[in-house]
Tab-separated table of C-alpha atoms and ligand atoms in Angstrom:
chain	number	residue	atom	x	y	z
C	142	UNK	CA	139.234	123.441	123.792
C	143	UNK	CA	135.879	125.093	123.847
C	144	UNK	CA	133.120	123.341	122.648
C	145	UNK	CA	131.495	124.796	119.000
C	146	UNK	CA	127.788	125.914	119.577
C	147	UNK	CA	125.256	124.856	116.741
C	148	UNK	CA	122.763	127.336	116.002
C	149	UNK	CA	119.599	125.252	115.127
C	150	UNK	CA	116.638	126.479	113.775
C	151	UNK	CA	113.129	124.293	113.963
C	152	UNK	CA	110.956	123.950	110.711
C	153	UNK	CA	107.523	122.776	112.316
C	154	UNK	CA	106.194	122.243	115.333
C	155	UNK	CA	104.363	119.562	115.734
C	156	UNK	CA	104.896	115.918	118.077
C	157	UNK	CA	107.980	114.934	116.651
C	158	UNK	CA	109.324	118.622	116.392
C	159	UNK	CA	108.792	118.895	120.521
C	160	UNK	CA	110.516	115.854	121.440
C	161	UNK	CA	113.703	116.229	118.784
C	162	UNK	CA	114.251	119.705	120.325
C	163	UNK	CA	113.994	119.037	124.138
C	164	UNK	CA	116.721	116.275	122.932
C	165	UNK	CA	118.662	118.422	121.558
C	166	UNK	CA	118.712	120.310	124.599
C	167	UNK	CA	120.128	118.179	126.673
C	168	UNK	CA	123.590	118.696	127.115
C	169	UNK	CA	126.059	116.706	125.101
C	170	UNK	CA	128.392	116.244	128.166
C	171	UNK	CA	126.013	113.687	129.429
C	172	UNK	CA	126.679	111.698	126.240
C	173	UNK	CA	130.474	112.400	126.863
C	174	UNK	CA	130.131	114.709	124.112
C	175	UNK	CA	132.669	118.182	124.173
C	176	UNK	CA	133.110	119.323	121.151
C	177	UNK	CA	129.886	120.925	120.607
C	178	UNK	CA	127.043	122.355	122.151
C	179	UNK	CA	123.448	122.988	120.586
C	180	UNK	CA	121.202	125.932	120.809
C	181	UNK	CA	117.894	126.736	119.544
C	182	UNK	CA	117.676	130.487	117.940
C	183	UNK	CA	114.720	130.414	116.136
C	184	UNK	CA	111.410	128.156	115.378
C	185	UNK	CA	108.388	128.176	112.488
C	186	UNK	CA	105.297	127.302	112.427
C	187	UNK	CA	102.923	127.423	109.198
C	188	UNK	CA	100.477	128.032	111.501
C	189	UNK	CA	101.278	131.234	113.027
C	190	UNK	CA	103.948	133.255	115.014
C	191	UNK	CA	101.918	131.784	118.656
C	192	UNK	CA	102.450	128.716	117.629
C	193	UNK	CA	105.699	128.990	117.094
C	194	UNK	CA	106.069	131.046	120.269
C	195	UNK	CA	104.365	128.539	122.296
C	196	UNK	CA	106.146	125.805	121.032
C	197	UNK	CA	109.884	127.837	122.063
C	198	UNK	CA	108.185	127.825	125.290
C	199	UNK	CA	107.213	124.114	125.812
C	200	UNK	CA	110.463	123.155	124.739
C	201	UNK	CA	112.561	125.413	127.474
C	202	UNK	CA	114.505	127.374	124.062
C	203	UNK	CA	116.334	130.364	125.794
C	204	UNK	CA	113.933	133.375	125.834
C	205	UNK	CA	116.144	135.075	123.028
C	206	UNK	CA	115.090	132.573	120.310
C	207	UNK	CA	112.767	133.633	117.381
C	208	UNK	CA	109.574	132.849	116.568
C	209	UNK	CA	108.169	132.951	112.697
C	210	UNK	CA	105.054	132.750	111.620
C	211	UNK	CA	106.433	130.971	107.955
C	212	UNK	CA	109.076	128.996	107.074
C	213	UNK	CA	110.892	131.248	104.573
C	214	UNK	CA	111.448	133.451	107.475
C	215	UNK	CA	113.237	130.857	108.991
C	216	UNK	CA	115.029	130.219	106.231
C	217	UNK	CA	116.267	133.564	105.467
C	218	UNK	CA	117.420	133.892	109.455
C	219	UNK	CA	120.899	134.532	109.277
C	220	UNK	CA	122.149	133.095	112.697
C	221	UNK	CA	120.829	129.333	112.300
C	222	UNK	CA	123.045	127.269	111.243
C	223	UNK	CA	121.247	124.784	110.823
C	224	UNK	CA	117.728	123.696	110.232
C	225	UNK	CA	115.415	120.518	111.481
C	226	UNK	CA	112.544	119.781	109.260
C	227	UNK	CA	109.677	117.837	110.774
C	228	UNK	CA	106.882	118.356	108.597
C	229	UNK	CA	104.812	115.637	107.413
C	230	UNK	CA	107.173	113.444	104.184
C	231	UNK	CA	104.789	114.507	101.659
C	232	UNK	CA	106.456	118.028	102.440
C	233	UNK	CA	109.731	117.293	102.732
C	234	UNK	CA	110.783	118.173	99.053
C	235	UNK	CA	109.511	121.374	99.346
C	236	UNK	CA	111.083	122.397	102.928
C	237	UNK	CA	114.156	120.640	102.217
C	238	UNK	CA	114.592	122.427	98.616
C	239	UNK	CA	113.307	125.687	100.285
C	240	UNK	CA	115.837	125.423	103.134
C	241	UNK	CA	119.499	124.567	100.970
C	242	UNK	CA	118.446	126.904	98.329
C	243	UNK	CA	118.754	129.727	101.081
C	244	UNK	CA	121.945	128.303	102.201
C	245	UNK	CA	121.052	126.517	105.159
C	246	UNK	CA	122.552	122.649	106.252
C	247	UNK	CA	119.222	120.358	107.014
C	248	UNK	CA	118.489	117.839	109.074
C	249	UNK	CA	115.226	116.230	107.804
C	250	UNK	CA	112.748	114.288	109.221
C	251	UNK	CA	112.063	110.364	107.723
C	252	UNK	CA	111.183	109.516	105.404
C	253	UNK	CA	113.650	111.432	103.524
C	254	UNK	CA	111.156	112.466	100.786
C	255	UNK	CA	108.080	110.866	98.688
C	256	UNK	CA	109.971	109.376	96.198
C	257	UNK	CA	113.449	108.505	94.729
C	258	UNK	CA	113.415	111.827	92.583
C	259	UNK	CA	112.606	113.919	94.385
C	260	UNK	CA	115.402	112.472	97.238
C	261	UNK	CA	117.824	112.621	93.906
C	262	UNK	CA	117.631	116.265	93.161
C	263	UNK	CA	118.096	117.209	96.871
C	264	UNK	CA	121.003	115.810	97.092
C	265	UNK	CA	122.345	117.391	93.995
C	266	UNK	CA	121.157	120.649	95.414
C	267	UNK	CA	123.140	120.162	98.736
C	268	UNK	CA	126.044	118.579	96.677
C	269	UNK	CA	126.151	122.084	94.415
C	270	UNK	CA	125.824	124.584	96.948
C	271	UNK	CA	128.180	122.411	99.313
C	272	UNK	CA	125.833	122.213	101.962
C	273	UNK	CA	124.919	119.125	104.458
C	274	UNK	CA	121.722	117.132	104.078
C	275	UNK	CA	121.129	114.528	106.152
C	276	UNK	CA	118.118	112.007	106.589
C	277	UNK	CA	116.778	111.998	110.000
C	278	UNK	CA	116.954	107.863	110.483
C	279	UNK	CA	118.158	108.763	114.608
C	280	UNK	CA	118.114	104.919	115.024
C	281	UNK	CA	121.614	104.820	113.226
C	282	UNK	CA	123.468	106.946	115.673
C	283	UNK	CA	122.147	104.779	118.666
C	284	UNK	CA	125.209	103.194	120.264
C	285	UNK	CA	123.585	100.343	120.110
C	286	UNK	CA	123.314	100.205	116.346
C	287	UNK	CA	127.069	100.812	116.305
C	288	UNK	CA	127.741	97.824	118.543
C	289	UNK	CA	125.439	95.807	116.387
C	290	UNK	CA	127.000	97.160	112.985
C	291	UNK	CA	130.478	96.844	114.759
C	292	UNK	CA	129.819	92.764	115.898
C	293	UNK	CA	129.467	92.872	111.763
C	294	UNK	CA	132.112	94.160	110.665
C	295	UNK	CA	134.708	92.341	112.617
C	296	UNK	CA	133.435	89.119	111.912
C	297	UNK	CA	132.340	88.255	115.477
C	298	UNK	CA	128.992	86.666	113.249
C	299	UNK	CA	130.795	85.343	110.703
C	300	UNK	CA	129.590	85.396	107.184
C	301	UNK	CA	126.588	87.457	106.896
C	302	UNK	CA	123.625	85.306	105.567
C	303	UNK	CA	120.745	87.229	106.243
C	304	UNK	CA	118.389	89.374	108.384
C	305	UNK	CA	114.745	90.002	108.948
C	306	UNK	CA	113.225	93.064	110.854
C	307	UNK	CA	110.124	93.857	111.786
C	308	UNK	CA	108.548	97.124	112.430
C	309	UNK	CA	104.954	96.957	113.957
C	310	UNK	CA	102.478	98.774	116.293
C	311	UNK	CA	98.870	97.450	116.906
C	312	UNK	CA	97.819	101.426	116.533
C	313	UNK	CA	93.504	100.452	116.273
C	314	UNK	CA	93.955	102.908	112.814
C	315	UNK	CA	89.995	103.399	112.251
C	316	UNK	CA	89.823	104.338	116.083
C	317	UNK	CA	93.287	106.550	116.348
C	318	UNK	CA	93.589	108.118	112.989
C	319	UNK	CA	90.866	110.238	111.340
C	320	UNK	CA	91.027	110.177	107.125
C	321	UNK	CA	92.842	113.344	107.135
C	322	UNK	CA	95.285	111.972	109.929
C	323	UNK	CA	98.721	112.365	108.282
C	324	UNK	CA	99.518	108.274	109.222
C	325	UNK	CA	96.505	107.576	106.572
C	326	UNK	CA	95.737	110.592	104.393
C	327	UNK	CA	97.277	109.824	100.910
C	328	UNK	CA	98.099	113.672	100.551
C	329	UNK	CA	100.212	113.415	103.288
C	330	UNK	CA	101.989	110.690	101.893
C	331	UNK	CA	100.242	108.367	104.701
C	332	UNK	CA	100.890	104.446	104.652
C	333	UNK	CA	102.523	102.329	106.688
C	334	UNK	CA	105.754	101.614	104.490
C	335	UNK	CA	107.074	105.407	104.838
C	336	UNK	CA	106.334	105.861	107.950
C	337	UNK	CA	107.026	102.580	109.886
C	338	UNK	CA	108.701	100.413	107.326
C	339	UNK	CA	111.448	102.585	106.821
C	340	UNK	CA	112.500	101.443	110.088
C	341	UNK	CA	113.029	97.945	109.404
C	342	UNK	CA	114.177	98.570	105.997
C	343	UNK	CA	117.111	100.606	107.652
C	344	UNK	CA	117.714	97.745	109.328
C	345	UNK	CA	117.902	95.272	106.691
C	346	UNK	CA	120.544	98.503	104.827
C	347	UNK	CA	122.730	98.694	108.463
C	348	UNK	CA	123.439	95.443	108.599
C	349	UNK	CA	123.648	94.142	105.163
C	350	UNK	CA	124.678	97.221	103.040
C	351	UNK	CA	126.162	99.803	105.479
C	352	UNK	CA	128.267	96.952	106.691
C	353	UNK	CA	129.480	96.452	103.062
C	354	UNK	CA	132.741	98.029	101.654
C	355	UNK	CA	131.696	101.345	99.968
C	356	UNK	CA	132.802	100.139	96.656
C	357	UNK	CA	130.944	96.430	97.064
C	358	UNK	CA	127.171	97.757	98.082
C	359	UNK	CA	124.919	97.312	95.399
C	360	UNK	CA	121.191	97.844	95.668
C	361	UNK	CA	118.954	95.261	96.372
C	362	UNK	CA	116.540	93.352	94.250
C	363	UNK	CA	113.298	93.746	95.746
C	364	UNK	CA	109.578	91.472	95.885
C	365	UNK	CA	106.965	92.530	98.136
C	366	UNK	CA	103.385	92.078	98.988
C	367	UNK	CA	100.893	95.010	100.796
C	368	UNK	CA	97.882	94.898	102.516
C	369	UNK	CA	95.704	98.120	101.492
C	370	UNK	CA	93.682	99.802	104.060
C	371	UNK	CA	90.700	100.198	102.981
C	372	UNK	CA	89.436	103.683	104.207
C	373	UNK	CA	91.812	105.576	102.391
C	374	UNK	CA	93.738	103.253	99.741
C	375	UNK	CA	96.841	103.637	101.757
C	376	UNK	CA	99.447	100.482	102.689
C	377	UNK	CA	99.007	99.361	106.450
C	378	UNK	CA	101.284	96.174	105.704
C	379	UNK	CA	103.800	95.491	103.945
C	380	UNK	CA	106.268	92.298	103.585
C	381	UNK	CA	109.285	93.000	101.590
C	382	UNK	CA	111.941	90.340	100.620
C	383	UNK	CA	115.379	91.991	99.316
C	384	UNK	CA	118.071	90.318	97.278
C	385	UNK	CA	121.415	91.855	98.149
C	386	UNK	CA	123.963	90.292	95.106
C	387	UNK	CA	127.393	89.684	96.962
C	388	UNK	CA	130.355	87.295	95.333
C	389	UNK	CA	130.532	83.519	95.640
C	390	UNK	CA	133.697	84.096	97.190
C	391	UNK	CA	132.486	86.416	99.718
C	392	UNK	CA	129.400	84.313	100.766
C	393	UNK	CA	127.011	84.874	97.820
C	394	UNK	CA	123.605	86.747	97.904
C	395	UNK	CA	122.552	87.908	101.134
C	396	UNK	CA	118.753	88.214	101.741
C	397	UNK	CA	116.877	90.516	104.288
C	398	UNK	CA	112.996	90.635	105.117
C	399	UNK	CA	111.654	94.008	106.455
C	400	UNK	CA	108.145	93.239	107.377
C	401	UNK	CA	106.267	96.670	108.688
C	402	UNK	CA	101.829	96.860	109.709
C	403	UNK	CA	100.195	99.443	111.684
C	404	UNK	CA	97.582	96.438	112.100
C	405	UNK	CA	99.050	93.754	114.306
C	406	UNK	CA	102.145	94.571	117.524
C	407	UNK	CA	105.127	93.262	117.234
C	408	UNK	CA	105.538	93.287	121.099
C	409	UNK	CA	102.399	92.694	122.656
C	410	UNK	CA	102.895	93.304	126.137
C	411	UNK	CA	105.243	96.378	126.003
C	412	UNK	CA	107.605	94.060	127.597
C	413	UNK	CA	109.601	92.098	125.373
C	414	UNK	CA	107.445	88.986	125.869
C	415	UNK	CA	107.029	88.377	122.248
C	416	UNK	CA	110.630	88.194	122.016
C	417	UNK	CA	113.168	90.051	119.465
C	418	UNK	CA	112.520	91.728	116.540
C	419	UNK	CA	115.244	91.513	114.369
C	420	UNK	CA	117.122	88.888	113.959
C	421	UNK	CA	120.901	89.334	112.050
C	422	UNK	CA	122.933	85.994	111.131
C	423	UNK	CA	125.655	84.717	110.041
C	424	UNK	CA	128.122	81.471	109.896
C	425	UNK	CA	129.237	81.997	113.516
C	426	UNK	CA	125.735	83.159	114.894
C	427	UNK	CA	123.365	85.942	115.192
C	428	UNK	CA	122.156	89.297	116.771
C	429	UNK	CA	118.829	89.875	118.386
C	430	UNK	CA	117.206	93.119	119.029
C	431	UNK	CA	114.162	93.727	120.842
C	432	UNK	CA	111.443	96.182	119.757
C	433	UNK	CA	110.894	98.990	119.241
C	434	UNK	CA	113.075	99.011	116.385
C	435	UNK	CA	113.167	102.297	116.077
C	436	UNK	CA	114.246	102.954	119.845
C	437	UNK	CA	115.707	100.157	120.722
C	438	UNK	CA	117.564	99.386	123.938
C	439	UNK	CA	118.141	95.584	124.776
C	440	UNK	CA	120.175	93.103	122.248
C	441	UNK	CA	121.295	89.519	122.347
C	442	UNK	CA	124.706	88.241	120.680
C	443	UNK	CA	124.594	84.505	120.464
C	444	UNK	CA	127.334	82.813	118.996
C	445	UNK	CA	127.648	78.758	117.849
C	446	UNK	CA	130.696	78.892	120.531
C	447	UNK	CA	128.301	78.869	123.529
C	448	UNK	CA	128.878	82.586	123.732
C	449	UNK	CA	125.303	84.497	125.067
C	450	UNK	CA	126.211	88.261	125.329
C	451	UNK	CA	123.051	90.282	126.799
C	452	UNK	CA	123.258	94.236	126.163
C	453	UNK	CA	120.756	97.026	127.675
C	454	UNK	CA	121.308	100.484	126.148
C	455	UNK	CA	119.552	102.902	128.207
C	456	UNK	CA	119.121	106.231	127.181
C	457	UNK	CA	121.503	109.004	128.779
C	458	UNK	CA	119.487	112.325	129.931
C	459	UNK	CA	119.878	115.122	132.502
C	460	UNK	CA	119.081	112.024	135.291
C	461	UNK	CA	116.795	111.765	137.953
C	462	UNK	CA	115.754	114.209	140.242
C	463	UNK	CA	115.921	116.870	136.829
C	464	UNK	CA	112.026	117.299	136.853
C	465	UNK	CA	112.938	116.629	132.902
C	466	UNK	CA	110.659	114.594	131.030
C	467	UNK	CA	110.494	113.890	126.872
C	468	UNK	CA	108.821	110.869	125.056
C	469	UNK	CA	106.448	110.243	122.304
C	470	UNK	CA	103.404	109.488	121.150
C	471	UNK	CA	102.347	106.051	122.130
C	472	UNK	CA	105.895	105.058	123.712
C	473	UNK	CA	104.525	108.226	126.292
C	474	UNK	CA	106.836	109.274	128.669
C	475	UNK	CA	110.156	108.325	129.834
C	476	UNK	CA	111.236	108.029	133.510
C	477	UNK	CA	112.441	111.074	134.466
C	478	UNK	CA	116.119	112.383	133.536
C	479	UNK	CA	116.178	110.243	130.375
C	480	UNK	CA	116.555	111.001	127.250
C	481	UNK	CA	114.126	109.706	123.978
C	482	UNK	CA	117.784	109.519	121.709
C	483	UNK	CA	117.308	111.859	119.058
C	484	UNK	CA	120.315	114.080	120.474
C	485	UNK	CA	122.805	111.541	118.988
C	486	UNK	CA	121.637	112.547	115.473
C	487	UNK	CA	121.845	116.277	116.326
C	488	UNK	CA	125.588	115.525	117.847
C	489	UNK	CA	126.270	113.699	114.131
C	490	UNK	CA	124.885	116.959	112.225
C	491	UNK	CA	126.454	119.327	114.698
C	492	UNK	CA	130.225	117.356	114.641
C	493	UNK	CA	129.600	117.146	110.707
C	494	UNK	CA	129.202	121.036	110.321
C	495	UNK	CA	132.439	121.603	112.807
C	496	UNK	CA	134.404	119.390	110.930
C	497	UNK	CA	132.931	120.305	107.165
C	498	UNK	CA	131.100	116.773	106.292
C	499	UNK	CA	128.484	117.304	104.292
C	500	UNK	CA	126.854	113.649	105.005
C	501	UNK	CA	126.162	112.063	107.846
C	502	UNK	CA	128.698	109.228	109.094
C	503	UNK	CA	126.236	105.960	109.275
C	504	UNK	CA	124.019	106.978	106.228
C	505	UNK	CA	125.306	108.955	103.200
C	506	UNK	CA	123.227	110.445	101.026
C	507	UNK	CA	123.167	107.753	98.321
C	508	UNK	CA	121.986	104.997	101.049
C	509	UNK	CA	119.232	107.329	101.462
C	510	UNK	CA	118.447	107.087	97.576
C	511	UNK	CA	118.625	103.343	97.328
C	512	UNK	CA	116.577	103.441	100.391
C	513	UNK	CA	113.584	105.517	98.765
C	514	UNK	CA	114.284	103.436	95.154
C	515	UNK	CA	113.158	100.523	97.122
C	516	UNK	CA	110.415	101.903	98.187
C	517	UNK	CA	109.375	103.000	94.848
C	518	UNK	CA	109.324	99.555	93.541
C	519	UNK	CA	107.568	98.246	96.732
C	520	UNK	CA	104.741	100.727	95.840
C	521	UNK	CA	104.743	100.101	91.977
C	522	UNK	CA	104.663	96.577	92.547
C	523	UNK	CA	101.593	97.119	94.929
C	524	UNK	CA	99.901	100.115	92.852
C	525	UNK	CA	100.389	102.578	95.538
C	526	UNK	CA	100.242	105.949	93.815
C	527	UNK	CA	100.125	109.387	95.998
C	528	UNK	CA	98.332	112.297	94.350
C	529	UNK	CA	100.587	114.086	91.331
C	530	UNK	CA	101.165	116.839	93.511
C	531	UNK	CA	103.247	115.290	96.370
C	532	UNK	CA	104.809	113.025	93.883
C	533	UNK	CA	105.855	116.329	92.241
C	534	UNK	CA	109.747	117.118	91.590
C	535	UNK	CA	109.272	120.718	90.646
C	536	UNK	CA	108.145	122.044	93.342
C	537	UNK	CA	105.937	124.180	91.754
C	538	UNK	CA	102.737	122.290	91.543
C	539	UNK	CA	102.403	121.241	95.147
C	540	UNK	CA	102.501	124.904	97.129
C	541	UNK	CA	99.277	124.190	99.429
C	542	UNK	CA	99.695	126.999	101.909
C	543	UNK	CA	102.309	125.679	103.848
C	544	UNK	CA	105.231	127.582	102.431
A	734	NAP	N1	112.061	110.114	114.177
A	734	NAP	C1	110.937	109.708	114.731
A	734	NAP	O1	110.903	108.949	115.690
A	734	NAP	C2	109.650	110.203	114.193
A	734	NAP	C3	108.490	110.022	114.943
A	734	NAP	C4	107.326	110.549	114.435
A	734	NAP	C5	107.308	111.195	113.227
A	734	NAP	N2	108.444	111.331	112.504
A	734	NAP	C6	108.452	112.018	111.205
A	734	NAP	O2	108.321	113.401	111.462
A	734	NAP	C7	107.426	113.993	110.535
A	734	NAP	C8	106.326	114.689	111.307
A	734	NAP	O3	105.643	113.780	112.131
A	734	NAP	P1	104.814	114.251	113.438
A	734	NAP	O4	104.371	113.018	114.122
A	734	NAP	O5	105.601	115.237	114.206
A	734	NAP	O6	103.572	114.953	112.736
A	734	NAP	P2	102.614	116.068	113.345
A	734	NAP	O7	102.553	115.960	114.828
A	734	NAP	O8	101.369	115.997	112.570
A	734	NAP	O9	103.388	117.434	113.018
A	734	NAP	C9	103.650	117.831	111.705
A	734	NAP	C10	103.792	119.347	111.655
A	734	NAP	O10	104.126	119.706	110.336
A	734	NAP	C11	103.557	120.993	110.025
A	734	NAP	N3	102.838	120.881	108.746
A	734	NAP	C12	103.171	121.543	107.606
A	734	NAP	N4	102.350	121.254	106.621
A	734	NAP	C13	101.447	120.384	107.100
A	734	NAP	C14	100.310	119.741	106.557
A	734	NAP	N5	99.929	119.919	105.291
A	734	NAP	N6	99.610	118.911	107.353
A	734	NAP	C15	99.968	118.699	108.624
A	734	NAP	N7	101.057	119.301	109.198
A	734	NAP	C16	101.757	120.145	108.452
A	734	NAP	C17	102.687	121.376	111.204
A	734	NAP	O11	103.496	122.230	111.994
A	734	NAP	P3	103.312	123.833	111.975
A	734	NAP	O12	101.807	124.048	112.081
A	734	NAP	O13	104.047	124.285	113.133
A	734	NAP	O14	103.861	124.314	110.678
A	734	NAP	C18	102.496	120.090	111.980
A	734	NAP	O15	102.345	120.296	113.345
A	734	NAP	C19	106.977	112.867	109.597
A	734	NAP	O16	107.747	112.879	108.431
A	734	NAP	C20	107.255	111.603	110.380
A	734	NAP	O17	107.588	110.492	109.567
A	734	NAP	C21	109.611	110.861	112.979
């Protein structure tokens, strides 16, 4: 059968933008994907129709895509299917809302939004106009997350007891980030708990809640602790200890601790030296997995049998000899021919839309909720306010230009 082709259209165009759509690029077949194909027909920039232009360019889009100079003209383009939002998560609401209220699917960037109400009434808005909404977390479609969610769920660790996970970069943030830098700036909704610590609270959820029968996952009760950085008032630590209530009879209360800091590395060297970074057991043994959490590709299964099962997950790509390159930020580049792994959240979107989900498989829309309630009460505990504006669920207040 001929593979479906996804029309995608890209809302932003900034670092994260580039390196999701070169992914997505990449042809599924190399992932022994055949059901669908992805195209890109159109792009926006807030900054201008060049941008946008330029940005098609970089990113090898076929020469008949569009380029807008605003996002409701992006929105209102009738041949994308579907559209990728990578704005800063202080503007996420607002794109989001913008994007389903003209009838478009959305894949959007992490975190999902500022807040827990404003995450609530997007998902009421997809739910009414039967659209799919999907939070960005392109961890959870790693293979390797499904092995590691998979050793779970069949037992292979026994009873699940707890996890920790830890999420952090030694990123120098007085040298690297200037006030208004969105990692920092309070108006962008800067701090080190949306941006990095979602990562190890998604893997806290994975294994301990994802893992869970739909109808036994109940949210966590949460205590946490947060180091403020001083410039700007924002969190660049934060420890946070979750309580996940199970039944006596199914093991009792599970407990995960998703630690996060844009202060101190988690993996010194680059290497792996410093060892794993999340850590999953159980009554039969545990899971390891090295950082970066958030791309990871090496894991360790070690069981009280004797059982030591070593894993490297390296990420597919048009191969050597391609002259195709995509990375990020401080991970830079990858070797040539392989790919950064944001295509396997595109293929879940794309293979959703064919087969008329409106959620994505390894994260529904509730998880992603529960997932912003915690980090409501991390922040309330820790008086972390963001300006009224981007805390706004009206979308009325908070217009500053960019839409
Ligand atoms: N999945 C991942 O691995 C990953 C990695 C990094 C970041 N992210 C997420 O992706 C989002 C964007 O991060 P990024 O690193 O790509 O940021 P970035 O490089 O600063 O790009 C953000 C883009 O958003 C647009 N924008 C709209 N309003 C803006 C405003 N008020 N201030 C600044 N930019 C504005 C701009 O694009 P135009 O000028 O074209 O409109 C800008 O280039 C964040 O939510 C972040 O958490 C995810």
């Amino acid at each position: 059968m001929e593979p479906t082709t996804i029309r995608w259209g890209i809302l932003a165009t900034g670092s994260i933008a580039e390196t999701f759509t070169k992914d997505l690029l990449v042809d599924p077949n190399t992932r022994n994907i055949t059901t669908i194909k992805h195209t890109v027909v159109a792009a926006a920039s807030s900054s201008g129709v060049s941008r946008a232009q330029e940005f098609l360019t970089r990113v090898s889009a076929p020469s008949s895509a569009t380029a807008y100079g605003t996002y409701p003209d992006l929105a209102r383009d009738l041949t994308v299917d579907i559209i990728y939002i990578a704005t800063p998560h202080s503007h996420h609401y607002q794109n989001v809302k913008l994007c389903l209220e003209a009838g478009k699917n959305v894949l959007c960037e992490k975190a999902f939004t500022v807040n827990a109400s404003q995450a609530k009434e997007l998902v009421q808005l997809a739910r009414a106009k039967n659209l799919f909404l999907m939070e960005a977390l392109w961890t959870r479609y790693f293979p390797l997350s499904v092995y590691v969610r998979e050793c779970i769920m069949t037992g292979r660790l026994g009873t699940i007891q707890r996890a920790v996970a830890d999420n952090s970069l030694d990123l120098r943030p007085e040298e690297s980030f200037g006030r208004d830098h969105r990692m920092v700036s309070p108006d962008l909704a800067g701090g080190v708990l949306l941006d990095m610590g979602i990562y190890s609270l998604t893997w806290i959820f994975q294994t301990l809640y994802t893992t869970q029968l739909p109808e036994e996952r109940v949210s966590p009760r949460v205590a946490s602790s947060v180091q403020k950085y001083a410039p700007t008032g924002v969190d660049e630590t934060a420890i946070v200890l979750l309580t996940f209530p199970r039944d006596v009879e199914r093991g009792g209360d599970m407990h995960g601790i998703a630690t996060t800091s844009f202060r101190v590395a988690n993996d010194i060297d680059g290497k792996g030296t410093s060892g794993p970074a999340i850590r999953i057991q159980g009554t039969k043994g545990e899971m390891q997995v090295w950082p970066p959490i958030f791309r990871p590709t090496r894991t360790r299964l070690i069981l009280a049998d004797g059982t030591v099962e070593d894993r490297t997950w390296t990420q597919p790509g048009p191969g050597r000899g391609s002259n195709w390159y995509n990375g990020y930020s401080l991970a830079g580049r990858n070797a040539e021919g392989e790919g950064y792994g944001m295509f396997w959240e595109a293929d879940e979107a794309a293979m959703a839309l064919v087969e008329g989900r409106k959620e994505g498989r390894y994260q529904g829309l509730d998880e992603s909720v529960c997932i912003m309630q915690v980090m409501d009460e991390v922040r309330r505990q820790n008086d972390l306010v963001y300006p009224r504006d981007i805390e706004a669920v009206d979308g009325t207040s908070f217009n500053n230009g960019y839409i």
